[in-house]
mmCIF file of C-alpha atoms and ligand atoms in Angstrom:
data_model
loop_
_atom_site.group_PDB
_atom_site.id
_atom_site.type_symbol
_atom_site.label_atom_id
_atom_site.label_comp_id
_atom_site.label_asym_id
_atom_site.label_seq_id
_atom_site.Cartn_x
_atom_site.Cartn_y
_atom_site.Cartn_z
ATOM 1 C CA UNK A 1 131.167 103.362 85.144
ATOM 2 C CA UNK A 2 127.799 102.071 86.387
ATOM 3 C CA UNK A 3 126.330 102.893 89.788
ATOM 4 C CA UNK A 4 126.428 100.334 92.548
ATOM 5 C CA UNK A 5 123.048 99.347 93.900
ATOM 6 C CA UNK A 6 124.729 99.285 97.320
ATOM 7 C CA UNK A 7 125.199 103.076 97.065
ATOM 8 C CA UNK A 8 121.405 103.497 97.350
ATOM 9 C CA UNK A 9 120.182 102.697 100.867
ATOM 10 C CA UNK A 10 116.564 102.083 99.835
ATOM 11 C CA UNK A 11 117.599 99.608 97.133
ATOM 12 C CA UNK A 12 120.278 98.007 99.301
ATOM 13 C CA UNK A 13 117.741 97.326 102.038
ATOM 14 C CA UNK A 14 115.199 95.860 99.562
ATOM 15 C CA UNK A 15 117.202 93.317 97.544
ATOM 16 C CA UNK A 16 114.126 91.970 95.722
ATOM 17 C CA UNK A 17 112.835 95.374 94.639
ATOM 18 C CA UNK A 18 112.928 96.251 90.927
ATOM 19 C CA UNK A 19 112.510 100.012 90.791
ATOM 20 C CA UNK A 20 111.519 100.986 87.240
ATOM 21 C CA UNK A 21 109.898 104.358 87.866
ATOM 22 C CA UNK A 22 112.846 106.745 87.805
ATOM 23 C CA UNK A 23 111.171 108.980 85.233
ATOM 24 C CA UNK A 24 108.752 109.827 88.070
ATOM 25 C CA UNK A 25 111.443 110.164 90.711
ATOM 26 C CA UNK A 26 114.853 108.626 91.295
ATOM 27 C CA UNK A 27 116.255 106.860 94.329
ATOM 28 C CA UNK A 28 118.954 108.722 96.305
ATOM 29 C CA UNK A 29 122.537 107.607 96.865
ATOM 30 C CA UNK A 30 123.987 107.736 100.347
ATOM 31 C CA UNK A 31 126.307 110.540 99.226
ATOM 32 C CA UNK A 32 123.275 112.799 98.740
ATOM 33 C CA UNK A 33 121.664 111.868 102.056
ATOM 34 C CA UNK A 34 124.996 112.335 103.851
ATOM 35 C CA UNK A 35 125.570 115.765 102.288
ATOM 36 C CA UNK A 36 122.159 116.943 103.476
ATOM 37 C CA UNK A 37 122.630 115.483 106.936
ATOM 38 C CA UNK A 38 126.075 117.112 107.143
ATOM 39 C CA UNK A 39 124.584 120.465 106.220
ATOM 40 C CA UNK A 40 121.918 120.220 108.922
ATOM 41 C CA UNK A 41 124.326 118.926 111.566
ATOM 42 C CA UNK A 42 127.176 121.371 110.877
ATOM 43 C CA UNK A 43 126.231 124.370 108.754
ATOM 44 C CA UNK A 44 122.541 125.147 109.185
ATOM 45 C CA UNK A 45 121.475 128.800 109.582
ATOM 46 C CA UNK A 46 119.475 131.275 107.539
ATOM 47 C CA UNK A 47 121.866 132.354 104.769
ATOM 48 C CA UNK A 48 122.460 135.900 103.489
ATOM 49 C CA UNK A 49 121.196 137.397 106.767
ATOM 50 C CA UNK A 50 123.163 136.616 109.851
ATOM 51 C CA UNK A 51 126.221 138.627 110.874
ATOM 52 C CA UNK A 52 127.833 135.520 112.348
ATOM 53 C CA UNK A 53 130.126 132.785 111.087
ATOM 54 C CA UNK A 54 127.517 130.012 110.995
ATOM 55 C CA UNK A 55 125.249 132.025 108.708
ATOM 56 C CA UNK A 56 128.233 132.856 106.506
ATOM 57 C CA UNK A 57 128.951 129.116 106.285
ATOM 58 C CA UNK A 58 125.357 128.382 105.253
ATOM 59 C CA UNK A 59 125.612 131.144 102.640
ATOM 60 C CA UNK A 60 128.829 129.634 101.378
ATOM 61 C CA UNK A 61 127.344 126.132 101.128
ATOM 62 C CA UNK A 62 124.402 127.511 99.158
ATOM 63 C CA UNK A 63 126.736 129.405 96.839
ATOM 64 C CA UNK A 64 128.964 126.347 96.355
ATOM 65 C CA UNK A 65 125.940 124.187 95.541
ATOM 66 C CA UNK A 66 124.899 126.633 92.826
ATOM 67 C CA UNK A 67 128.420 126.617 91.362
ATOM 68 C CA UNK A 68 128.617 122.816 91.319
ATOM 69 C CA UNK A 69 125.229 122.377 89.655
ATOM 70 C CA UNK A 70 125.941 125.148 87.117
ATOM 71 C CA UNK A 71 129.237 123.523 86.135
ATOM 72 C CA UNK A 72 127.566 120.119 85.819
ATOM 73 C CA UNK A 73 124.910 121.322 83.357
ATOM 74 C CA UNK A 74 127.169 123.682 81.399
ATOM 75 C CA UNK A 75 126.136 127.087 82.758
ATOM 76 C CA UNK A 76 129.107 129.471 82.974
ATOM 77 C CA UNK A 77 127.280 132.426 84.546
ATOM 78 C CA UNK A 78 126.052 130.709 87.717
ATOM 79 C CA UNK A 79 124.023 133.795 88.775
ATOM 80 C CA UNK A 80 121.662 132.837 85.928
ATOM 81 C CA UNK A 81 120.892 129.531 87.643
ATOM 82 C CA UNK A 82 117.865 130.077 89.870
ATOM 83 C CA UNK A 83 116.742 127.590 92.476
ATOM 84 C CA UNK A 84 113.058 126.687 92.398
ATOM 85 C CA UNK A 85 110.969 123.844 93.829
ATOM 86 C CA UNK A 86 111.228 121.939 90.557
ATOM 87 C CA UNK A 87 110.480 122.009 86.850
ATOM 88 C CA UNK A 88 106.814 122.832 87.455
ATOM 89 C CA UNK A 89 107.671 125.949 89.427
ATOM 90 C CA UNK A 90 110.396 126.936 86.945
ATOM 91 C CA UNK A 91 107.963 126.777 84.027
ATOM 92 C CA UNK A 92 105.226 128.604 85.921
ATOM 93 C CA UNK A 93 107.771 131.284 86.800
ATOM 94 C CA UNK A 94 108.533 131.889 83.126
ATOM 95 C CA UNK A 95 104.934 131.666 81.890
ATOM 96 C CA UNK A 96 103.767 134.045 84.611
ATOM 97 C CA UNK A 97 106.574 136.578 85.129
ATOM 98 C CA UNK A 98 108.020 136.683 81.610
ATOM 99 C CA UNK A 99 104.751 135.762 79.908
ATOM 100 C CA UNK A 100 102.528 138.429 81.507
ATOM 101 C CA UNK A 101 105.116 141.099 80.697
ATOM 102 C CA UNK A 102 105.785 140.047 77.114
ATOM 103 C CA UNK A 103 102.834 138.197 75.594
ATOM 104 C CA UNK A 104 99.694 140.069 74.577
ATOM 105 C CA UNK A 105 96.500 139.813 72.555
ATOM 106 C CA UNK A 106 96.972 138.041 69.201
ATOM 107 C CA UNK A 107 100.545 137.040 69.963
ATOM 108 C CA UNK A 108 101.253 133.349 69.482
ATOM 109 C CA UNK A 109 102.661 130.711 71.798
ATOM 110 C CA UNK A 110 103.896 127.484 70.200
ATOM 111 C CA UNK A 111 104.055 124.283 72.220
ATOM 112 C CA UNK A 112 103.904 120.627 71.173
ATOM 113 C CA UNK A 113 101.479 117.757 71.721
ATOM 114 C CA UNK A 114 104.288 115.890 73.459
ATOM 115 C CA UNK A 115 104.386 118.068 76.585
ATOM 116 C CA UNK A 116 104.026 117.140 80.228
ATOM 117 C CA UNK A 117 101.145 119.115 81.764
ATOM 118 C CA UNK A 118 103.762 121.277 83.513
ATOM 119 C CA UNK A 119 104.813 122.667 80.126
ATOM 120 C CA UNK A 120 101.303 122.734 78.676
ATOM 121 C CA UNK A 121 98.877 124.149 81.212
ATOM 122 C CA UNK A 122 100.912 127.271 82.180
ATOM 123 C CA UNK A 123 101.017 128.321 78.482
ATOM 124 C CA UNK A 124 97.364 127.464 77.948
ATOM 125 C CA UNK A 125 96.443 129.594 80.970
ATOM 126 C CA UNK A 126 98.664 132.464 79.848
ATOM 127 C CA UNK A 127 97.096 132.389 76.382
ATOM 128 C CA UNK A 128 93.596 132.389 77.892
ATOM 129 C CA UNK A 129 94.445 135.229 80.265
ATOM 130 C CA UNK A 130 96.011 137.631 77.759
ATOM 131 C CA UNK A 131 94.121 136.655 74.600
ATOM 132 C CA UNK A 132 97.106 135.094 72.870
ATOM 133 C CA UNK A 133 96.827 132.133 70.513
ATOM 134 C CA UNK A 134 98.137 128.741 71.648
ATOM 135 C CA UNK A 135 99.416 126.709 68.715
ATOM 136 C CA UNK A 136 100.093 123.044 69.389
ATOM 137 C CA UNK A 137 102.457 121.158 67.119
ATOM 138 C CA UNK A 138 101.320 117.675 66.078
ATOM 139 C CA UNK A 139 102.984 114.457 67.103
ATOM 140 C CA UNK A 140 103.800 111.754 64.547
ATOM 141 C CA UNK A 141 102.458 108.216 64.940
ATOM 142 C CA UNK A 142 105.829 107.105 66.311
ATOM 143 C CA UNK A 143 105.785 109.788 69.003
ATOM 144 C CA UNK A 144 108.013 112.521 67.604
ATOM 145 C CA UNK A 145 107.386 116.219 67.207
ATOM 146 C CA UNK A 146 106.246 116.850 63.623
ATOM 147 C CA UNK A 147 109.206 119.065 62.836
ATOM 148 C CA UNK A 148 107.881 120.143 59.423
ATOM 149 C CA UNK A 149 104.717 121.398 61.046
ATOM 150 C CA UNK A 150 106.731 123.035 63.832
ATOM 151 C CA UNK A 151 108.603 124.983 61.158
ATOM 152 C CA UNK A 152 105.338 126.294 59.713
ATOM 153 C CA UNK A 153 103.722 127.030 63.088
ATOM 154 C CA UNK A 154 106.552 129.256 64.289
ATOM 155 C CA UNK A 155 106.264 132.638 62.615
ATOM 156 C CA UNK A 156 106.546 136.384 63.094
ATOM 157 C CA UNK A 157 103.714 136.431 65.671
ATOM 158 C CA UNK A 158 105.352 133.724 67.812
ATOM 159 C CA UNK A 159 106.559 135.235 71.058
ATOM 160 C CA UNK A 160 107.620 131.992 72.696
ATOM 161 C CA UNK A 161 108.156 128.362 71.748
ATOM 162 C CA UNK A 162 108.091 125.908 74.647
ATOM 163 C CA UNK A 163 108.936 122.217 74.298
ATOM 164 C CA UNK A 164 110.552 119.391 76.172
ATOM 165 C CA UNK A 165 114.050 118.107 75.523
ATOM 166 C CA UNK A 166 112.955 114.546 76.305
ATOM 167 C CA UNK A 167 109.368 113.263 76.616
ATOM 168 C CA UNK A 168 108.462 111.715 79.947
ATOM 169 C CA UNK A 169 105.654 109.597 78.493
ATOM 170 C CA UNK A 170 107.532 108.007 75.571
ATOM 171 C CA UNK A 171 111.191 108.888 76.122
ATOM 172 C CA UNK A 172 111.451 110.628 72.729
ATOM 173 C CA UNK A 173 114.620 112.735 72.511
ATOM 174 C CA UNK A 174 113.556 115.819 70.586
ATOM 175 C CA UNK A 175 115.725 117.612 68.006
ATOM 176 C CA UNK A 176 115.989 120.596 70.324
ATOM 177 C CA UNK A 177 118.948 122.256 68.593
ATOM 178 C CA UNK A 178 116.961 122.393 65.375
ATOM 179 C CA UNK A 179 113.811 123.549 67.188
ATOM 180 C CA UNK A 180 115.718 126.296 69.017
ATOM 181 C CA UNK A 181 117.245 127.492 65.724
ATOM 182 C CA UNK A 182 113.799 127.606 64.077
ATOM 183 C CA UNK A 183 112.289 129.585 66.972
ATOM 184 C CA UNK A 184 115.203 132.003 67.221
ATOM 185 C CA UNK A 185 115.161 132.630 63.469
ATOM 186 C CA UNK A 186 111.551 133.782 63.903
ATOM 187 C CA UNK A 187 112.502 136.058 66.816
ATOM 188 C CA UNK A 188 110.773 133.936 69.472
ATOM 189 C CA UNK A 189 112.269 133.059 72.810
ATOM 190 C CA UNK A 190 112.654 129.384 73.701
ATOM 191 C CA UNK A 191 111.677 127.629 76.913
ATOM 192 C CA UNK A 192 113.028 124.098 77.164
ATOM 193 C CA UNK A 193 111.672 121.592 79.693
ATOM 194 C CA UNK A 194 114.700 119.495 80.587
ATOM 195 C CA UNK A 195 113.120 117.460 83.400
ATOM 196 C CA UNK A 196 113.818 114.185 81.569
ATOM 197 C CA UNK A 197 117.068 115.292 79.941
ATOM 198 C CA UNK A 198 119.243 116.619 82.767
ATOM 199 C CA UNK A 199 119.170 113.263 84.624
ATOM 200 C CA UNK A 200 119.956 111.137 81.569
ATOM 201 C CA UNK A 201 121.971 112.981 78.892
ATOM 202 C CA UNK A 202 125.277 114.844 78.842
ATOM 203 C CA UNK A 203 124.088 118.445 78.951
ATOM 204 C CA UNK A 204 125.621 121.790 77.999
ATOM 205 C CA UNK A 205 122.855 124.333 78.531
ATOM 206 C CA UNK A 206 124.904 127.330 77.369
ATOM 207 C CA UNK A 207 125.788 125.568 74.108
ATOM 208 C CA UNK A 208 122.166 124.572 73.560
ATOM 209 C CA UNK A 209 121.172 128.242 73.622
ATOM 210 C CA UNK A 210 117.562 128.075 74.894
ATOM 211 C CA UNK A 211 116.509 131.299 76.630
ATOM 212 C CA UNK A 212 115.160 129.285 79.563
ATOM 213 C CA UNK A 213 115.938 125.715 80.602
ATOM 214 C CA UNK A 214 114.196 123.952 83.506
ATOM 215 C CA UNK A 215 114.823 120.729 85.416
ATOM 216 C CA UNK A 216 114.080 118.969 88.730
ATOM 217 C CA UNK A 217 116.604 117.673 91.253
ATOM 218 C CA UNK A 218 114.550 114.698 92.428
ATOM 219 C CA UNK A 219 114.690 112.988 89.032
ATOM 220 C CA UNK A 220 118.506 113.087 89.005
ATOM 221 C CA UNK A 221 119.338 111.460 92.358
ATOM 222 C CA UNK A 222 118.748 114.687 94.311
ATOM 223 C CA UNK A 223 116.070 115.496 96.888
ATOM 224 C CA UNK A 224 112.479 116.480 96.195
ATOM 225 C CA UNK A 225 111.728 120.174 96.586
ATOM 226 C CA UNK A 226 114.714 121.566 94.702
ATOM 227 C CA UNK A 227 114.833 122.329 90.993
ATOM 228 C CA UNK A 228 116.408 124.790 88.644
ATOM 229 C CA UNK A 229 115.559 127.457 86.125
ATOM 230 C CA UNK A 230 118.415 128.659 83.947
ATOM 231 C CA UNK A 231 117.796 131.859 82.013
ATOM 232 C CA UNK A 232 119.812 134.097 79.753
ATOM 233 C CA UNK A 233 121.093 137.053 81.766
ATOM 234 C CA UNK A 234 119.611 139.747 79.515
ATOM 235 C CA UNK A 235 116.176 138.090 79.574
ATOM 236 C CA UNK A 236 116.214 137.572 83.349
ATOM 237 C CA UNK A 237 117.332 141.140 83.990
ATOM 238 C CA UNK A 238 114.644 142.622 81.744
ATOM 239 C CA UNK A 239 111.704 140.679 83.225
ATOM 240 C CA UNK A 240 109.853 141.355 86.476
ATOM 241 C CA UNK A 241 110.220 139.082 89.525
ATOM 242 C CA UNK A 242 107.869 136.154 90.071
ATOM 243 C CA UNK A 243 107.438 136.332 93.829
ATOM 244 C CA UNK A 244 108.276 139.214 96.140
ATOM 245 C CA UNK A 245 109.439 139.362 99.754
ATOM 246 C CA UNK A 246 112.671 138.844 101.642
ATOM 247 C CA UNK A 247 116.064 138.434 99.956
ATOM 248 C CA UNK A 248 114.871 139.483 96.488
ATOM 249 C CA UNK A 249 114.715 143.255 97.108
ATOM 250 C CA UNK A 250 117.337 145.965 96.894
ATOM 251 C CA UNK A 251 115.335 148.807 98.467
ATOM 252 C CA UNK A 252 111.760 149.002 99.720
ATOM 253 C CA UNK A 253 110.167 152.452 99.747
ATOM 254 C CA UNK A 254 106.632 152.894 101.055
ATOM 255 C CA UNK A 255 105.151 152.905 97.572
ATOM 256 C CA UNK A 256 107.563 150.887 95.418
ATOM 257 C CA UNK A 257 110.591 148.588 95.547
ATOM 258 C CA UNK A 258 113.704 147.816 93.551
ATOM 259 C CA UNK A 259 115.099 144.346 92.994
ATOM 260 C CA UNK A 260 118.233 142.537 94.073
ATOM 261 C CA UNK A 261 120.742 141.294 91.506
ATOM 262 C CA UNK A 262 120.579 137.810 89.958
ATOM 263 C CA UNK A 263 119.964 135.152 91.094
ATOM 264 C CA UNK A 264 118.370 136.656 94.253
ATOM 265 C CA UNK A 265 115.767 138.643 92.307
ATOM 266 C CA UNK A 266 114.030 135.322 91.572
ATOM 267 C CA UNK A 267 114.574 133.621 94.933
ATOM 268 C CA UNK A 268 112.154 135.288 97.335
ATOM 269 C CA UNK A 269 112.198 134.121 100.946
ATOM 270 C CA UNK A 270 114.422 131.769 102.904
ATOM 271 C CA UNK A 271 116.139 129.474 100.413
ATOM 272 C CA UNK A 272 116.095 125.680 100.478
ATOM 273 C CA UNK A 273 119.806 125.291 101.248
ATOM 274 C CA UNK A 274 119.902 121.653 102.346
ATOM 275 C CA UNK A 275 118.183 120.441 99.198
ATOM 276 C CA UNK A 276 120.480 122.540 97.004
ATOM 277 C CA UNK A 277 123.424 120.945 98.817
ATOM 278 C CA UNK A 278 121.861 117.520 98.189
ATOM 279 C CA UNK A 279 121.370 118.270 94.501
ATOM 280 C CA UNK A 280 124.993 119.380 94.197
ATOM 281 C CA UNK A 281 126.068 116.064 95.756
ATOM 282 C CA UNK A 282 123.869 114.274 93.210
ATOM 283 C CA UNK A 283 125.629 116.160 90.392
ATOM 284 C CA UNK A 284 129.008 115.135 91.838
ATOM 285 C CA UNK A 285 127.842 111.517 91.940
ATOM 286 C CA UNK A 286 126.622 111.610 88.315
ATOM 287 C CA UNK A 287 129.818 113.391 87.276
ATOM 288 C CA UNK A 288 131.847 110.531 88.709
ATOM 289 C CA UNK A 289 129.775 107.998 86.788
ATOM 290 C CA UNK A 290 130.172 110.090 83.637
ATOM 291 C CA UNK A 291 127.029 111.165 81.793
ATOM 292 C CA UNK A 292 128.133 109.456 78.570
ATOM 293 C CA UNK A 293 128.277 106.180 80.501
ATOM 294 C CA UNK A 294 124.931 106.892 82.171
ATOM 295 C CA UNK A 295 123.385 107.367 78.734
ATOM 296 C CA UNK A 296 125.062 104.238 77.306
ATOM 297 C CA UNK A 297 123.930 102.112 80.273
ATOM 298 C CA UNK A 298 120.312 103.257 79.937
ATOM 299 C CA UNK A 299 120.384 102.743 76.187
ATOM 300 C CA UNK A 300 121.533 99.153 76.623
ATOM 301 C CA UNK A 301 118.770 98.369 79.123
ATOM 302 C CA UNK A 302 116.107 100.188 77.094
ATOM 303 C CA UNK A 303 117.029 98.323 73.910
ATOM 304 C CA UNK A 304 117.080 94.996 75.737
ATOM 305 C CA UNK A 305 113.740 95.605 77.470
ATOM 306 C CA UNK A 306 112.127 96.752 74.219
ATOM 307 C CA UNK A 307 113.361 93.719 72.321
ATOM 308 C CA UNK A 308 112.297 91.252 74.991
ATOM 309 C CA UNK A 309 108.884 92.856 75.541
ATOM 310 C CA UNK A 310 108.175 92.933 71.814
ATOM 311 C CA UNK A 311 108.870 89.189 71.687
ATOM 312 C CA UNK A 312 105.802 88.685 73.935
ATOM 313 C CA UNK A 313 102.540 88.358 71.968
ATOM 314 C CA UNK A 314 100.262 91.423 72.007
ATOM 315 C CA UNK A 315 102.877 93.806 73.415
ATOM 316 C CA UNK A 316 103.054 97.194 71.696
ATOM 317 C CA UNK A 317 105.846 99.670 72.479
ATOM 318 C CA UNK A 318 105.254 103.360 71.743
ATOM 319 C CA UNK A 319 107.639 106.071 70.610
ATOM 320 C CA UNK A 320 110.666 106.028 68.312
ATOM 321 C CA UNK A 321 113.265 103.200 68.292
ATOM 322 C CA UNK A 322 115.255 102.737 71.533
ATOM 323 C CA UNK A 323 118.351 104.566 70.241
ATOM 324 C CA UNK A 324 116.254 107.743 69.937
ATOM 325 C CA UNK A 325 114.670 107.427 73.368
ATOM 326 C CA UNK A 326 115.895 108.017 76.890
ATOM 327 C CA UNK A 327 115.591 105.142 79.367
ATOM 328 C CA UNK A 328 111.817 104.876 78.941
ATOM 329 C CA UNK A 329 109.752 101.985 77.595
ATOM 330 C CA UNK A 330 106.069 102.919 77.233
ATOM 331 C CA UNK A 331 103.952 99.914 76.328
ATOM 332 C CA UNK A 332 100.620 98.112 76.410
ATOM 333 C CA UNK A 333 99.808 94.406 76.517
ATOM 334 C CA UNK A 334 96.738 93.553 74.457
ATOM 335 C CA UNK A 335 93.543 94.480 76.297
ATOM 336 C CA UNK A 336 95.116 94.349 79.778
ATOM 337 C CA UNK A 337 94.615 97.740 81.388
ATOM 338 C CA UNK A 338 97.984 99.294 82.304
ATOM 339 C CA UNK A 339 96.774 99.753 85.909
ATOM 340 C CA UNK A 340 96.034 96.021 86.171
ATOM 341 C CA UNK A 341 99.426 95.281 84.679
ATOM 342 C CA UNK A 342 101.112 97.560 87.226
ATOM 343 C CA UNK A 343 99.238 95.814 90.052
ATOM 344 C CA UNK A 344 100.427 92.365 88.945
ATOM 345 C CA UNK A 345 103.972 93.668 88.571
ATOM 346 C CA UNK A 346 103.785 95.207 92.031
ATOM 347 C CA UNK A 347 102.951 91.792 93.459
ATOM 348 C CA UNK A 348 106.305 90.694 92.014
ATOM 349 C CA UNK A 349 108.078 93.750 93.495
ATOM 350 C CA UNK A 350 108.413 95.454 90.130
ATOM 351 C CA UNK A 351 107.562 99.184 90.282
ATOM 352 C CA UNK A 352 106.320 100.711 87.044
ATOM 353 C CA UNK A 353 104.037 103.629 86.214
ATOM 354 C CA UNK A 354 100.636 103.264 84.572
ATOM 355 C CA UNK A 355 98.342 105.995 83.290
ATOM 356 C CA UNK A 356 98.513 109.107 81.155
ATOM 357 C CA UNK A 357 101.856 110.217 82.626
ATOM 358 C CA UNK A 358 100.656 113.827 83.042
ATOM 359 C CA UNK A 359 100.431 114.018 79.257
ATOM 360 C CA UNK A 360 96.725 113.820 78.418
ATOM 361 C CA UNK A 361 97.092 115.870 75.194
ATOM 362 C CA UNK A 362 99.668 113.330 73.963
ATOM 363 C CA UNK A 363 97.542 110.334 74.901
ATOM 364 C CA UNK A 364 94.610 111.874 73.003
ATOM 365 C CA UNK A 365 96.787 112.346 69.953
ATOM 366 C CA UNK A 366 98.025 108.746 70.083
ATOM 367 C CA UNK A 367 94.477 107.565 70.788
ATOM 368 C CA UNK A 368 95.587 105.750 73.926
ATOM 369 C CA UNK A 369 93.762 105.870 77.266
ATOM 370 C CA UNK A 370 96.938 104.944 79.124
ATOM 371 C CA UNK A 371 100.238 103.092 78.860
ATOM 372 C CA UNK A 372 102.485 101.174 81.205
ATOM 373 C CA UNK A 373 105.878 102.844 81.559
ATOM 374 C CA UNK A 374 109.102 101.256 82.739
ATOM 375 C CA UNK A 375 111.965 103.719 83.145
ATOM 376 C CA UNK A 376 115.597 102.852 83.780
ATOM 377 C CA UNK A 377 118.375 104.665 85.575
ATOM 378 C CA UNK A 378 121.910 104.239 86.844
ATOM 379 C CA UNK A 379 121.112 101.585 89.474
ATOM 380 C CA UNK A 380 119.124 99.284 87.156
ATOM 381 C CA UNK A 381 120.509 96.120 85.624
ATOM 382 C CA UNK A 382 119.527 93.238 83.387
ATOM 383 C CA UNK A 383 117.980 91.578 86.440
ATOM 384 C CA UNK A 384 115.369 94.366 86.427
ATOM 385 C CA UNK A 385 114.627 93.701 82.750
ATOM 386 C CA UNK A 386 114.237 89.982 83.556
ATOM 387 C CA UNK A 387 111.784 90.796 86.353
ATOM 388 C CA UNK A 388 109.798 93.156 84.118
ATOM 389 C CA UNK A 389 109.508 90.583 81.335
ATOM 390 C CA UNK A 390 108.559 87.816 83.787
ATOM 391 C CA UNK A 391 105.913 90.102 85.285
ATOM 392 C CA UNK A 392 104.374 90.899 81.903
ATOM 393 C CA UNK A 393 104.254 87.177 81.083
ATOM 394 C CA UNK A 394 102.598 86.529 84.437
ATOM 395 C CA UNK A 395 99.985 89.230 83.726
ATOM 396 C CA UNK A 396 99.147 87.539 80.428
ATOM 397 C CA UNK A 397 98.598 84.249 82.285
ATOM 398 C CA UNK A 398 96.405 85.925 84.905
ATOM 399 C CA UNK A 399 94.284 87.822 82.369
ATOM 400 C CA UNK A 400 94.150 84.982 79.890
HETATM 401 N N1 PLP B 1 108.295 118.006 82.637
HETATM 402 C C1 PLP B 1 108.557 116.715 82.415
HETATM 403 C C2 PLP B 1 108.985 116.264 81.050
HETATM 404 C C3 PLP B 1 108.441 115.806 83.469
HETATM 405 O O1 PLP B 1 108.698 114.508 83.262
HETATM 406 C C4 PLP B 1 108.032 116.268 84.745
HETATM 407 C C5 PLP B 1 107.830 115.312 85.854
HETATM 408 O O2 PLP B 1 107.476 114.176 85.646
HETATM 409 C C6 PLP B 1 107.789 117.632 84.913
HETATM 410 C C7 PLP B 1 107.935 118.467 83.840
HETATM 411 C C8 PLP B 1 107.389 118.188 86.236
HETATM 412 O O3 PLP B 1 108.427 118.001 87.150
HETATM 413 P P1 PLP B 1 108.209 118.251 88.706
HETATM 414 O O4 PLP B 1 106.998 117.450 89.100
HETATM 415 O O5 PLP B 1 109.470 117.752 89.327
HETATM 416 O O6 PLP B 1 108.009 119.715 88.887
#
């Protein structure tokens, strides 16, 4: 099933708009907005605290949201699903709380050259702080992780391997099962950045087996400000908390404290209930569409856009072939700067991204200052591909 544009109030009220920047953030269906409004108009109170029915209802809504999201992404032990502000916070949580407790001088951290800054900088900073070695796996010319090099980089000194499931800049779908097996065979833990996978691929996090898996709600039809970190129970229980304060404690003595059980140990302070409720509604919406259909729909549009763009002189598309990418087309058009291209497209109501896509290490490796990126999602159609192609042709006319 494909999503109806009419389900998305912003798109429904802007019939001429071609929104091709869902890898940055997605539009929200009415079902998500309604769920959040319903929470605030009927169930809002501070959960876990009040001795009254309304607070119990808020607690219940928060709990139900966690259960729904856990089921959607294949997490059986929902207490191991921790709410955060997004992928960035999830990854910083792991690099800081787990990393400071487990990574020391001369240990090694393996990442790849394909990472978003959110899965690059926290590891770089951890390595600098504790004197560990950061090893960065190369990227092939067609934008894949060099898996042979990855195999040689991961060794007995590797404490953690961190990599994305899907690249935001190119759309590359990484061989994460193989990468997880390689890291685990060496005794390393695995942190997987699923920000671009959870919205676009059928996902079974338990079956995948990464020790940590992170994603953001706002890229998968949910609200901004709510994301997820999934961790293995034994790892989460053994590591220290990230932030301290209300809700996450068991007992506070004058000179020390003990921690609450999972997931509360990692959710200090008043939780973001309404956004969790919104994200759960987004999961329900995607579940109804069927993630296999979501993937197939994006693949069709990505293949079509790639083919039609490549038929235009001077267009180069980066990354592996469309069948091995998510709904991302990263491209350049001759000497036209991607920012100029995006400006021309904007004049035609086509929204794309231009720049380094928070992946400067990748751009350096591909020797590119920037690319233009069109990214597709459930509400896009062939009409959006037509508008993109027409806009690129127009840019070529304007810039000669
Ligand atoms: N990782 C990847 C692959 C991403 O695409 C993004 C966002 O673009 C992030 C991490 C960071 O996500 P957020 O900004 O929602 O924390």
